[in-house]
Structure formats: structure tokens, C-alpha cells
CSV table of N, CA and C in Angstrom, one decimal:
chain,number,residue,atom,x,y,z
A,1,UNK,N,99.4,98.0,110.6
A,1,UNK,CA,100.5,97.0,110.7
A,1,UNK,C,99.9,95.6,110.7
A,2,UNK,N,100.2,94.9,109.6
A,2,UNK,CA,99.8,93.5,109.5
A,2,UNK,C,100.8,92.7,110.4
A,3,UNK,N,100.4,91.3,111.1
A,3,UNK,CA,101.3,90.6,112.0
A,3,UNK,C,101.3,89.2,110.9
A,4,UNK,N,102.1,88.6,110.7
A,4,UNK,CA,102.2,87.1,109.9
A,4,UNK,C,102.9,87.7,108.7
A,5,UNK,N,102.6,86.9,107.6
A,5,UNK,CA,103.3,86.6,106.1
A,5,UNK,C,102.0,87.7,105.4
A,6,UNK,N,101.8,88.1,104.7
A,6,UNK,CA,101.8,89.0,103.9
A,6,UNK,C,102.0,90.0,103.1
A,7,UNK,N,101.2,90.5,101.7
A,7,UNK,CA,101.7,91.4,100.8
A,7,UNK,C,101.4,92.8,101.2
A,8,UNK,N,102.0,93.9,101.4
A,8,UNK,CA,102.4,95.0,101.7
A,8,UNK,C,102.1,95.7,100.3
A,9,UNK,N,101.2,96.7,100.3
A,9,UNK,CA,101.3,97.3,98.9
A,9,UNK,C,101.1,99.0,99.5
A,10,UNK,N,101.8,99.6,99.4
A,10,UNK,CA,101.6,100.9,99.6
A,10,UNK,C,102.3,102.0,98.5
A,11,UNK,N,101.4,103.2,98.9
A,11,UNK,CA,102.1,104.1,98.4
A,11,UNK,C,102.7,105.1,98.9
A,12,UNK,N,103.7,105.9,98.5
A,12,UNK,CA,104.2,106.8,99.6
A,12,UNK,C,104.3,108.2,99.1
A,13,UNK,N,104.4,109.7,99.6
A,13,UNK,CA,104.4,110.8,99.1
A,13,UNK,C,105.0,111.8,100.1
A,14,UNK,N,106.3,112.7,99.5
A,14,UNK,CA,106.7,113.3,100.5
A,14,UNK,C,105.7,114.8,100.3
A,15,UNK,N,105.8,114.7,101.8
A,15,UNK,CA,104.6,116.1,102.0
A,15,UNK,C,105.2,117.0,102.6
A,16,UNK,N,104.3,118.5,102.8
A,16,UNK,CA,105.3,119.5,103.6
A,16,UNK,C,104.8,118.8,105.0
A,17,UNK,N,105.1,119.0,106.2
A,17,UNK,CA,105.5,118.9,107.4
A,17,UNK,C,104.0,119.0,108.1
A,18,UNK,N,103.5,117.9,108.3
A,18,UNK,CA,102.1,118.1,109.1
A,18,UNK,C,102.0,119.0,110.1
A,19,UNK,N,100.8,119.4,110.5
A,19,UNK,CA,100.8,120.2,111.9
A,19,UNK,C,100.5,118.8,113.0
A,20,UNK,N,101.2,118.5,114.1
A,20,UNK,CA,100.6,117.4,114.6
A,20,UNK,C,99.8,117.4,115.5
A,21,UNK,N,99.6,118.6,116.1
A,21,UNK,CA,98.6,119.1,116.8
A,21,UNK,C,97.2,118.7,116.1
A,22,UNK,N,97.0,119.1,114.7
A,22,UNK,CA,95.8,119.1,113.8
A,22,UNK,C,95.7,117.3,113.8
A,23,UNK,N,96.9,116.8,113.3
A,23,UNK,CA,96.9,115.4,113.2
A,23,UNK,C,96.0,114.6,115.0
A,24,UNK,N,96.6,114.8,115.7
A,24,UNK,CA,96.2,114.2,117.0
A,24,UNK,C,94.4,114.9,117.3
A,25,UNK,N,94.5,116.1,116.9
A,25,UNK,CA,92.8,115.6,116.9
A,25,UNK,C,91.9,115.3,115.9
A,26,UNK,N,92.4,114.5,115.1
A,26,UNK,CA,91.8,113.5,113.9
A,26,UNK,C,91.1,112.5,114.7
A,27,UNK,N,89.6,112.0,114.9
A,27,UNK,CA,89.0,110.7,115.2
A,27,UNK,C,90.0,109.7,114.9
A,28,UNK,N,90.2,108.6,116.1
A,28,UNK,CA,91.0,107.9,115.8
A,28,UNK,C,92.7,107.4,115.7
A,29,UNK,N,93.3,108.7,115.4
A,29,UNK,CA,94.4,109.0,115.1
A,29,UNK,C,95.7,108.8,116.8
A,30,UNK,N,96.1,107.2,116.4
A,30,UNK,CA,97.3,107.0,117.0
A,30,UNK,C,98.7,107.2,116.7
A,31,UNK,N,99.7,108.0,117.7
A,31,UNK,CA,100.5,108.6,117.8
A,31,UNK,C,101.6,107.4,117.8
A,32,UNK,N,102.6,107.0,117.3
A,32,UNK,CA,103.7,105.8,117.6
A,32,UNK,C,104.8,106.8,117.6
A,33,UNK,N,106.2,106.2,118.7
A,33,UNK,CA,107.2,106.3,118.3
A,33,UNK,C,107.9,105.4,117.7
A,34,UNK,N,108.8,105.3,117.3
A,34,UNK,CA,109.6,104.6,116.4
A,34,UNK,C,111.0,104.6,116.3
A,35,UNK,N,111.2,103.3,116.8
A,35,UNK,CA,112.9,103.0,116.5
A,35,UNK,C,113.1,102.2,115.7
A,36,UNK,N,114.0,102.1,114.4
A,36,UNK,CA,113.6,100.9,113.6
A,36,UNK,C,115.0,100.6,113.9
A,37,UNK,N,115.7,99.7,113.1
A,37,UNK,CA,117.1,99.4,113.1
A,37,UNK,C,117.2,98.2,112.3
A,38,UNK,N,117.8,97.9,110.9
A,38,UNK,CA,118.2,97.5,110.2
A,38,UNK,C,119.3,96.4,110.3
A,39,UNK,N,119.0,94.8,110.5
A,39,UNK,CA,119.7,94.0,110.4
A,39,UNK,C,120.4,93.5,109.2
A,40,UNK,N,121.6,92.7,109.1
A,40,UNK,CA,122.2,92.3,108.1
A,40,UNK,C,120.9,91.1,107.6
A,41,UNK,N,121.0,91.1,106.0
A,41,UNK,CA,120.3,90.5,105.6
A,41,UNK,C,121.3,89.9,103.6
A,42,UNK,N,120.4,89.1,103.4
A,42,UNK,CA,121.0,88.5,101.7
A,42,UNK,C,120.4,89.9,101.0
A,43,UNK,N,121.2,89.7,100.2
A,43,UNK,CA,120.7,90.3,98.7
A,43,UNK,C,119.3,90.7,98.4
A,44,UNK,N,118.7,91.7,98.6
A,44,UNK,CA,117.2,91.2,97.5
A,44,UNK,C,116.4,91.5,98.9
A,45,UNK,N,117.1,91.6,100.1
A,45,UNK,CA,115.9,90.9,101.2
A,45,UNK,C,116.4,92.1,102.3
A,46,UNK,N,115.4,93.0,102.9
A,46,UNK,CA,115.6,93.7,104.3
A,46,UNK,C,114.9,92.7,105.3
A,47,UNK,N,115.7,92.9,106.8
A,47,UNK,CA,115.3,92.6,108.0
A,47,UNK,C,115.6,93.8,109.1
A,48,UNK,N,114.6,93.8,109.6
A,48,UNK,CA,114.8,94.5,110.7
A,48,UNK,C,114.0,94.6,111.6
A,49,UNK,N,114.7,95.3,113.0
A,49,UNK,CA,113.5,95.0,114.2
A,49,UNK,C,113.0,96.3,114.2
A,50,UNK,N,111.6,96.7,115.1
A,50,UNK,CA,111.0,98.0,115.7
A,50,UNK,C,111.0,98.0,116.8
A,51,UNK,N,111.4,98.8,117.6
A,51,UNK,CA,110.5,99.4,119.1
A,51,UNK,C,109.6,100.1,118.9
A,52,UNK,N,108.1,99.8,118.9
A,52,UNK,CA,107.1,101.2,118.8
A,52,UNK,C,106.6,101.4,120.4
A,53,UNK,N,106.4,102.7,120.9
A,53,UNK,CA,106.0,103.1,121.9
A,53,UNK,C,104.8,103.9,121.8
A,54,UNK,N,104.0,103.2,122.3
A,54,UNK,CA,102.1,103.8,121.9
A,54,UNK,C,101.8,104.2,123.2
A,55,UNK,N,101.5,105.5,123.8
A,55,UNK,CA,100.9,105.7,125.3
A,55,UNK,C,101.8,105.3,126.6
A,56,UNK,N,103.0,105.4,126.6
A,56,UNK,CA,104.1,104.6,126.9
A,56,UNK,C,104.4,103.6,127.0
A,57,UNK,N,103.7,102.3,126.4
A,57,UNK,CA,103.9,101.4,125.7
A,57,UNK,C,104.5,100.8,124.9
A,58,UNK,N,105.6,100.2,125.1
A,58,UNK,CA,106.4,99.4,124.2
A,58,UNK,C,105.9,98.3,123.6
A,59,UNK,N,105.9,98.3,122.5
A,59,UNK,CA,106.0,96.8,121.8
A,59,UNK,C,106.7,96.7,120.4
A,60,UNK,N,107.5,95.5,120.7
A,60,UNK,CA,108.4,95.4,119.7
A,60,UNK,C,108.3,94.3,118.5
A,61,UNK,N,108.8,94.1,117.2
A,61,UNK,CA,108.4,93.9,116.3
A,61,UNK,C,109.9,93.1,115.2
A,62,UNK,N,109.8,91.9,114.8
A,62,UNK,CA,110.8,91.8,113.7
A,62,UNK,C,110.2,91.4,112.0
A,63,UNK,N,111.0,92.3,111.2
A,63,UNK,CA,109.9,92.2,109.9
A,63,UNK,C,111.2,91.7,108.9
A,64,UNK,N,110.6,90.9,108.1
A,64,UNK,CA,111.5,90.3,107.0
A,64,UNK,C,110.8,90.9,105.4
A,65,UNK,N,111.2,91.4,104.8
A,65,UNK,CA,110.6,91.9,103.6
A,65,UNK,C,111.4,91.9,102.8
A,66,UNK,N,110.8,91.5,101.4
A,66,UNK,CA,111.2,91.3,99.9
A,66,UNK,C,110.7,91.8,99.1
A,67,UNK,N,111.3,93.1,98.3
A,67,UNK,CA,110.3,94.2,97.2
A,67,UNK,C,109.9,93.0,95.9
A,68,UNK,N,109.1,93.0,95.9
A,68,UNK,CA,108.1,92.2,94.4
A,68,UNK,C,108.0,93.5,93.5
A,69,UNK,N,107.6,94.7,93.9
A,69,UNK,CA,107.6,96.0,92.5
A,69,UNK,C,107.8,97.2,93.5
A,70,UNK,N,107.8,98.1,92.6
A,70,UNK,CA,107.8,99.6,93.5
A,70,UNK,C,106.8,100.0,94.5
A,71,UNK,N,105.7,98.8,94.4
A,71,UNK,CA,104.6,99.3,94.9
A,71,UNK,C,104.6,98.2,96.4
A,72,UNK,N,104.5,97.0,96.1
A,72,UNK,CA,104.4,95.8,96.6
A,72,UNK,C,105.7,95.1,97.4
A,73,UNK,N,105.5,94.4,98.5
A,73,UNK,CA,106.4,93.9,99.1
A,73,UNK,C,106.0,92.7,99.8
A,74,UNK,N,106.6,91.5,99.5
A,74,UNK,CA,106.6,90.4,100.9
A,74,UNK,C,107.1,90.9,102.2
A,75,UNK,N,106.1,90.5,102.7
A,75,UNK,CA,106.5,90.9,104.6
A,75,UNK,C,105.9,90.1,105.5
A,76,UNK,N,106.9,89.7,106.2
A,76,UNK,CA,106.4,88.6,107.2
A,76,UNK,C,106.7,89.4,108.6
A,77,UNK,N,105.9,89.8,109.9
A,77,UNK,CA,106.5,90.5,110.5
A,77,UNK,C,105.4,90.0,111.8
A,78,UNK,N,106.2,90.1,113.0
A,78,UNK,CA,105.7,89.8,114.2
A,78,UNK,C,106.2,90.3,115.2
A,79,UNK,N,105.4,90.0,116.4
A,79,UNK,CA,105.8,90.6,117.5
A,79,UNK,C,106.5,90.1,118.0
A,80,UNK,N,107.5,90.3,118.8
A,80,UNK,CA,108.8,89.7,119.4
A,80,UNK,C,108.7,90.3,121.2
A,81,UNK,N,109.6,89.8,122.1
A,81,UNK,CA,109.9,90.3,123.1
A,81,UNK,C,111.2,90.8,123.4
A,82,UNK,N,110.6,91.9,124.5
A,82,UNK,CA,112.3,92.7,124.2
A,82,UNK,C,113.5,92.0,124.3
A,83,UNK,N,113.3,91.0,125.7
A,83,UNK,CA,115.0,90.1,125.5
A,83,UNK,C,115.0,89.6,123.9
A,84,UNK,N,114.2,89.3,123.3
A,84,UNK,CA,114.7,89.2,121.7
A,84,UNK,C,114.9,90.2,121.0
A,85,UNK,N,114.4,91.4,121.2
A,85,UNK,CA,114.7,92.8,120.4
A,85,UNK,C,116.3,93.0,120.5
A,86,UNK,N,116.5,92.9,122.1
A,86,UNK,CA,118.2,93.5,122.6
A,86,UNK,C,119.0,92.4,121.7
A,87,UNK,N,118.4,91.0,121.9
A,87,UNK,CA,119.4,90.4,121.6
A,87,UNK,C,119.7,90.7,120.2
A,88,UNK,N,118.7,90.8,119.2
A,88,UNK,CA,118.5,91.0,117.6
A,88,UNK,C,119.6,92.0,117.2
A,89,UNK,N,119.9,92.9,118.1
A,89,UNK,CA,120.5,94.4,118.3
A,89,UNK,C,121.4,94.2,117.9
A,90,UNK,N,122.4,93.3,117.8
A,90,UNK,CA,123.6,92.8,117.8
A,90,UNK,C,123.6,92.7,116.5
A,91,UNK,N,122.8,91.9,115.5
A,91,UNK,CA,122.5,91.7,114.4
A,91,UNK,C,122.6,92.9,113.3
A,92,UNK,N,122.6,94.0,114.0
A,92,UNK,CA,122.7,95.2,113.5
A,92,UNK,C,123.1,95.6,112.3
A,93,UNK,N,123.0,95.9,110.9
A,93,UNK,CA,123.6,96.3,109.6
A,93,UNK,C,124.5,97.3,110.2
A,94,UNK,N,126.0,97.1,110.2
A,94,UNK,CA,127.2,98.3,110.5
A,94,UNK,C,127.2,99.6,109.3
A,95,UNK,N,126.3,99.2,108.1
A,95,UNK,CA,126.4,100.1,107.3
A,95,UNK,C,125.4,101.3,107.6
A,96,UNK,N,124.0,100.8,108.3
A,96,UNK,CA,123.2,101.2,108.6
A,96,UNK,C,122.9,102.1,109.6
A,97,UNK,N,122.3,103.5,109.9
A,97,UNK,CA,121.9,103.6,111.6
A,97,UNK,C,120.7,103.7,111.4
A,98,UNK,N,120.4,103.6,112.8
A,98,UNK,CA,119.0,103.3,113.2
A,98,UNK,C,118.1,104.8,112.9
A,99,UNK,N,116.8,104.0,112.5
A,99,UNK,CA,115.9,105.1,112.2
A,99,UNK,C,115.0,105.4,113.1
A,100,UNK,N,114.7,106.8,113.4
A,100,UNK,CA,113.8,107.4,114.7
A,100,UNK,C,112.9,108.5,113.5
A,101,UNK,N,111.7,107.7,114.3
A,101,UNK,CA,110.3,108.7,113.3
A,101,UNK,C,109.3,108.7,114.7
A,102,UNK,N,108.5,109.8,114.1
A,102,UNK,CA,107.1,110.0,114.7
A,102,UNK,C,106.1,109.1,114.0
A,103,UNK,N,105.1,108.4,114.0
A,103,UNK,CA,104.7,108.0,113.3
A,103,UNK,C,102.8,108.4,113.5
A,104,UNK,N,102.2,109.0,112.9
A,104,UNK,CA,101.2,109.4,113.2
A,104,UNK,C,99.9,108.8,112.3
A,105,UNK,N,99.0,107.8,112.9
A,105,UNK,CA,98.2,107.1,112.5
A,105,UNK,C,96.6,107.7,112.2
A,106,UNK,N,96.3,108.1,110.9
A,106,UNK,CA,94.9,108.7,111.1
A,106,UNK,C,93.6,108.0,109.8
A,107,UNK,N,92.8,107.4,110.7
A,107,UNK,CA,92.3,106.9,109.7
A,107,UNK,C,91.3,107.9,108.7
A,108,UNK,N,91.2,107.5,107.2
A,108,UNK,CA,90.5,108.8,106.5
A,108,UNK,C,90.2,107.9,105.2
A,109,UNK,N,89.0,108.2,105.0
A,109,UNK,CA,88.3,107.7,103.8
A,109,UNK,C,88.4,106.1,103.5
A,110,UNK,N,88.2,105.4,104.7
A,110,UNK,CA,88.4,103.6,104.6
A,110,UNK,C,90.3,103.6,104.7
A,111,UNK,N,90.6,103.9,104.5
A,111,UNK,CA,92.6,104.2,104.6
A,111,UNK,C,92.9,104.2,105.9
A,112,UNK,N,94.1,104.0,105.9
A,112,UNK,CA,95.2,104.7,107.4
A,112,UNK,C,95.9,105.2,106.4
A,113,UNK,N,95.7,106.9,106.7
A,113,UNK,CA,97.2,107.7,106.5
A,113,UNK,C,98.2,107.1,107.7
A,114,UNK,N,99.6,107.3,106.8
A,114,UNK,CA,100.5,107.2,108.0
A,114,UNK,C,101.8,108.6,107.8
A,115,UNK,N,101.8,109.0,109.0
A,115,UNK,CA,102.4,110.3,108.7
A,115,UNK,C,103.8,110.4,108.9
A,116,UNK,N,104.9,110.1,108.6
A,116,UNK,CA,106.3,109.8,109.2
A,116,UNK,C,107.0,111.3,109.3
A,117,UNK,N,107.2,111.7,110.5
A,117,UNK,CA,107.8,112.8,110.9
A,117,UNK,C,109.1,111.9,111.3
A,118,UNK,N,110.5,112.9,110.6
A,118,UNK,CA,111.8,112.6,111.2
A,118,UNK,C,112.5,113.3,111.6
A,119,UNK,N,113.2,113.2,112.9
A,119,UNK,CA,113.9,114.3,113.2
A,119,UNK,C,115.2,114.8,112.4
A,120,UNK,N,115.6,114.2,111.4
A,120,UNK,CA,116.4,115.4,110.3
A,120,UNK,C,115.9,115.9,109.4
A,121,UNK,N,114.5,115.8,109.4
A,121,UNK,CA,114.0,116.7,108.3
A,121,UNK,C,113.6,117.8,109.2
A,122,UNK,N,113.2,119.4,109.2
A,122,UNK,CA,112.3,119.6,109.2
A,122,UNK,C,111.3,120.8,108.6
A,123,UNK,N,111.8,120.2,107.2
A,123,UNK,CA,110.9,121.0,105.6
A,123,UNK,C,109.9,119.9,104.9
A,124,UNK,N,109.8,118.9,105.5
A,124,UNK,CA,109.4,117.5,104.7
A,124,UNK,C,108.9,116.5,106.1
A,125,UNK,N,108.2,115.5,105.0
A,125,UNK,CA,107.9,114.5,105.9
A,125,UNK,C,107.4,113.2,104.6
A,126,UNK,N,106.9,112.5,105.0
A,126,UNK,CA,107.0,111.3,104.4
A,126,UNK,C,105.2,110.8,105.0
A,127,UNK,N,104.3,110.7,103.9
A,127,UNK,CA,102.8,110.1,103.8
A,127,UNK,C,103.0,108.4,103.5
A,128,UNK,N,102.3,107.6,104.1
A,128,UNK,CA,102.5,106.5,103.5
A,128,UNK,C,101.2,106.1,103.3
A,129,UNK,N,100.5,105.1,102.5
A,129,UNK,CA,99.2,104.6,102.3
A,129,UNK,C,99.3,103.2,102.2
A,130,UNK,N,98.8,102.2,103.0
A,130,UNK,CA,98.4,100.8,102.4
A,130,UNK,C,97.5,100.6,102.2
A,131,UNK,N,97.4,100.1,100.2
A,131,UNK,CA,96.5,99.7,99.3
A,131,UNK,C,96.0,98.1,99.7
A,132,UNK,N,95.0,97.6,99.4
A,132,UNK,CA,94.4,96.6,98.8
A,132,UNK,C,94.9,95.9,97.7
A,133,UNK,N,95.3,96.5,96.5
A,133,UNK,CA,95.7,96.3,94.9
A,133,UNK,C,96.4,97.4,95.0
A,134,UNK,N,97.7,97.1,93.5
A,134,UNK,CA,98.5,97.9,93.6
A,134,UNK,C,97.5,98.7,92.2
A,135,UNK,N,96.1,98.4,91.8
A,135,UNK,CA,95.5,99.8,91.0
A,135,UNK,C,94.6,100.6,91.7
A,136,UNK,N,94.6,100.0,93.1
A,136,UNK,CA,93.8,101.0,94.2
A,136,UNK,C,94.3,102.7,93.9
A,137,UNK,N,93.3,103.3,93.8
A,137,UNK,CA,93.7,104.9,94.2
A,137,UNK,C,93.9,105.2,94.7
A,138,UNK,N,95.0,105.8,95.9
A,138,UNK,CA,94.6,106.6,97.3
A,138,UNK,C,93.9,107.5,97.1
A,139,UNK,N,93.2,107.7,98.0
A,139,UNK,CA,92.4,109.2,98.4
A,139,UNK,C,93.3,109.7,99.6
A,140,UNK,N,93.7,111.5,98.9
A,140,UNK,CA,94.2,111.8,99.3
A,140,UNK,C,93.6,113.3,100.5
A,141,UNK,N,93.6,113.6,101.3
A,141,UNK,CA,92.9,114.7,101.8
A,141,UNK,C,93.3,115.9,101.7
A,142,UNK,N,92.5,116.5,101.5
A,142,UNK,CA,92.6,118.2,100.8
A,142,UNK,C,93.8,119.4,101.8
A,143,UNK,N,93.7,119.2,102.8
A,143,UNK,CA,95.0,119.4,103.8
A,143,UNK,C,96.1,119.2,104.1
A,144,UNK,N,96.3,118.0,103.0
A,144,UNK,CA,98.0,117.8,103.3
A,144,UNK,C,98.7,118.0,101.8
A,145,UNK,N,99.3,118.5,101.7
A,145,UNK,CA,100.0,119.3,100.8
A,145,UNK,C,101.0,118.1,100.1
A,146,UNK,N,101.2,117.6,98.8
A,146,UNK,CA,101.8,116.8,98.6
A,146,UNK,C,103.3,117.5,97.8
A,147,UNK,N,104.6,117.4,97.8
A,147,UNK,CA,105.3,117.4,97.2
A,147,UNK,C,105.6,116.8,95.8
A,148,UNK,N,105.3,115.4,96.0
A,148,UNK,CA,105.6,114.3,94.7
A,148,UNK,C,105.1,112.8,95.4
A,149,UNK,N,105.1,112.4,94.5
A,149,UNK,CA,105.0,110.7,94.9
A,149,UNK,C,106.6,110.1,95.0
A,150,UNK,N,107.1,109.5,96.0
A,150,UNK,CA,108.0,108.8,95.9
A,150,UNK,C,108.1,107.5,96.4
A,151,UNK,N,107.1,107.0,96.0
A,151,UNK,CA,106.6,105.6,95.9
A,151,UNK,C,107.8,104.6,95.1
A,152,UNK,N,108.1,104.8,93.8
A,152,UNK,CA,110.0,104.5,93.4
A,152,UNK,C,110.8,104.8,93.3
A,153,UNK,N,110.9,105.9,94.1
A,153,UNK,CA,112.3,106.8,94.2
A,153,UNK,C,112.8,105.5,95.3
A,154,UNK,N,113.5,104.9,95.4
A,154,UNK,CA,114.2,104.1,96.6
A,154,UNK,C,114.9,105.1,97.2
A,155,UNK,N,115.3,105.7,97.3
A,155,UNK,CA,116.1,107.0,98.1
A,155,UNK,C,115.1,107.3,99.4
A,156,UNK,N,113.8,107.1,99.0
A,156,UNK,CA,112.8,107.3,100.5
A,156,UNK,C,112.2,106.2,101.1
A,157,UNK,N,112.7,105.0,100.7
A,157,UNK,CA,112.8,103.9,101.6
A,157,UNK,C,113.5,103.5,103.2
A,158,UNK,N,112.9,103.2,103.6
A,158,UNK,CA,113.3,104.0,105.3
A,158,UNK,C,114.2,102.8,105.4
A,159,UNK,N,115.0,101.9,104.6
A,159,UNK,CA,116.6,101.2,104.6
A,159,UNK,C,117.5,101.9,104.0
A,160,UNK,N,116.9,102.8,103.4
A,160,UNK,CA,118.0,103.5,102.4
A,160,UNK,C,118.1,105.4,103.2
A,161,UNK,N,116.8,105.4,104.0
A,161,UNK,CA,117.1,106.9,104.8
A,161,UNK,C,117.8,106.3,106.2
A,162,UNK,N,118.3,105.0,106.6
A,162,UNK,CA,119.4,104.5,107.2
A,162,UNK,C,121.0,104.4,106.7
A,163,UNK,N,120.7,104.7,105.6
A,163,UNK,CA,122.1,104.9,105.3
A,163,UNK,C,122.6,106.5,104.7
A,164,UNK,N,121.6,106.8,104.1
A,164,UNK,CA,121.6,107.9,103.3
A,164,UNK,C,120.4,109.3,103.2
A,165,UNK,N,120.4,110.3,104.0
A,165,UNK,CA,119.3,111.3,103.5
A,165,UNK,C,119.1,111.9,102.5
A,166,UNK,N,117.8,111.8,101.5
A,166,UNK,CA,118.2,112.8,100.9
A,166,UNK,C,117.6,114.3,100.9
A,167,UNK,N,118.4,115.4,100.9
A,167,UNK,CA,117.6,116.5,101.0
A,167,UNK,C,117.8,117.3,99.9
A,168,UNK,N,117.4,116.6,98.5
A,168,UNK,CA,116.6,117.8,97.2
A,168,UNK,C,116.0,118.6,97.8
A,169,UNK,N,116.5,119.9,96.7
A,169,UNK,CA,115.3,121.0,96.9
A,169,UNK,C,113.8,121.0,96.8
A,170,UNK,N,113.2,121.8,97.5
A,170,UNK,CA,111.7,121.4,97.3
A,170,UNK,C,111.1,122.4,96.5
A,171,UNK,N,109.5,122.3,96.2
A,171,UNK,CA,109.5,123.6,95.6
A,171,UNK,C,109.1,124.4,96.3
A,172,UNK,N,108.9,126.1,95.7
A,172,UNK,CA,108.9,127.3,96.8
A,172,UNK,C,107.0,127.3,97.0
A,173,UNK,N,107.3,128.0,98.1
A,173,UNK,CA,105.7,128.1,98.7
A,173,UNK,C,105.1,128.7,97.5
């Protein structure tokens, strides 16, 4: 998680369902919970705030982002305090609910995997990677089982799994 104005370039891939047992004893690998919640915003532009709870630690978060490509995004995002989170609350997108993930941090091959466990899935899960360049490779680790890349499917953008899940079939083991 970058703090300030910055370009966001990642990629994303829905996976089968990590074991998080295996994940937590990865060197390194921090555990987040996650509340996001989706503010009203213009056209073209998401806002929204986080609750992350790390070790029972709260710290909270408001991020402004503008998709530049499928890969890439402006994001300006910082830390906030909770009397500003609650207040933000209000701000709420009505169209939107709030999203609750696991978020499982493990560093691998110079990368942070990031592993999004949700509680309405659970046949799937969501890998996220932040690149350098959008012609960076990810390296991907031999253990996690990829479904597809849905890097521009917008359907797995966590503003659009606030309004809408989608659960396509997957393929068979």
C-alpha cells in the first residue's frame, strides 16, 4: 500500500481458494482485515475509505482513484483518523455495500502477492500483484493455482464486487 499520489499498476487473477494456514507461514506474510466502503464519487473517478485491522490494529485509510488502462490507475490515498472514517461513512455510495475481505500479504520473488479471501466466495479468491511497468511480468508461484487473469474483466474490481458478484462457472478439478 502506497500513501500520497501515485500510479497503481497491478495485475489481478482469480485463483482456487488459498490454504491460509500455508499462506501465514510464508516469511513475512501479513494478515489484514478489511472493510472497504465505497463513497459517492464523479464519473470516471472511485473514492472510498478502508478499515484495515493488522494484529488488532486498526488503521484507517481514504483513497481516490482514476483507471488510466486495465492495468494502471491514479491513486492518491492516505491515512485518515477514525473520527474521519465514521464521519466519511455517511458519504456512503447507496448503490454500493461495503466490502469485507481477508487480505493476505506474502512477499515472493521481489513482489507482494496479495491474496483476497471473501466471504461470499468460497470456490475462488482473487491474487492481486503490484507491477513497476505495466510490461513487468509477474512471477507467479508454482502453488497457487490460477483460474484466468482478470486483470480487465471490470466485473472483479472490488467497486463493482460492491455492487455486483460474479459467480461464473469455474473449471472442473
Amino acid at each position: 500500500m502506497h500513501e500520497g499520489k501515485h500510479c497503481e499498476i497491478e495485475r489481478k487473477y482469480l485463483i482456487a481458494p488459498p490454504d491460509a494456514a500455508f499462506l501465514q507461514r510464508q516469511p513475512g506474510c501479513a494478515v489484514w482485515t478489511i472493510e472497504q466502503i465505497y463513497l459517492t464519487a464523479e464519473p470516471g473517478a472511485t473514492r472510498r475509505i478502508r478499515r484495515v485491522t493488522e494484529n488488532g490494529q486498526d488503521r484507517f485509510y481514504k483513497t481516490f482513484k482514476r483507471r488510466l488502462s486495465d492495468l494502471s490507475a491514479e491513486e492518491d490515498e492516505g491515512l485518515i483518523a477514525r473520527d474521519e472514517y465514521e464521519s466519511r461513512r455517511l458519504e456512503a455510495d447507496p448503490a454500493l455495500h461495503p466490502v469485507y475481505k481477508t487480505r493476505y500479504r506474502v512477499p515472493f520473488a521481489g513482489q507482494t502477492l496479495e491474496f483476497d479471501v471473501y466471504p461470499f466466495w468460497n470456490d475462488r479468491a482473487i491474487l492481486e500483484i503490484e507491477l513497476e511497468s505495466e510490461s513487468q511480468t509477474p512471477i507467479l508461484p508454482e502453488w497457487v493455482r490460477v483460474y484466468r487473469e482478470v486483470t480487465a474483466d471490470h466485473r472483479y474490481k472490488n467497486v463493482r464486487l460492491a455492487a455486483e458478484v460474479p459467480m461464473d462457472s469455474l473449471p472442473a478439478e
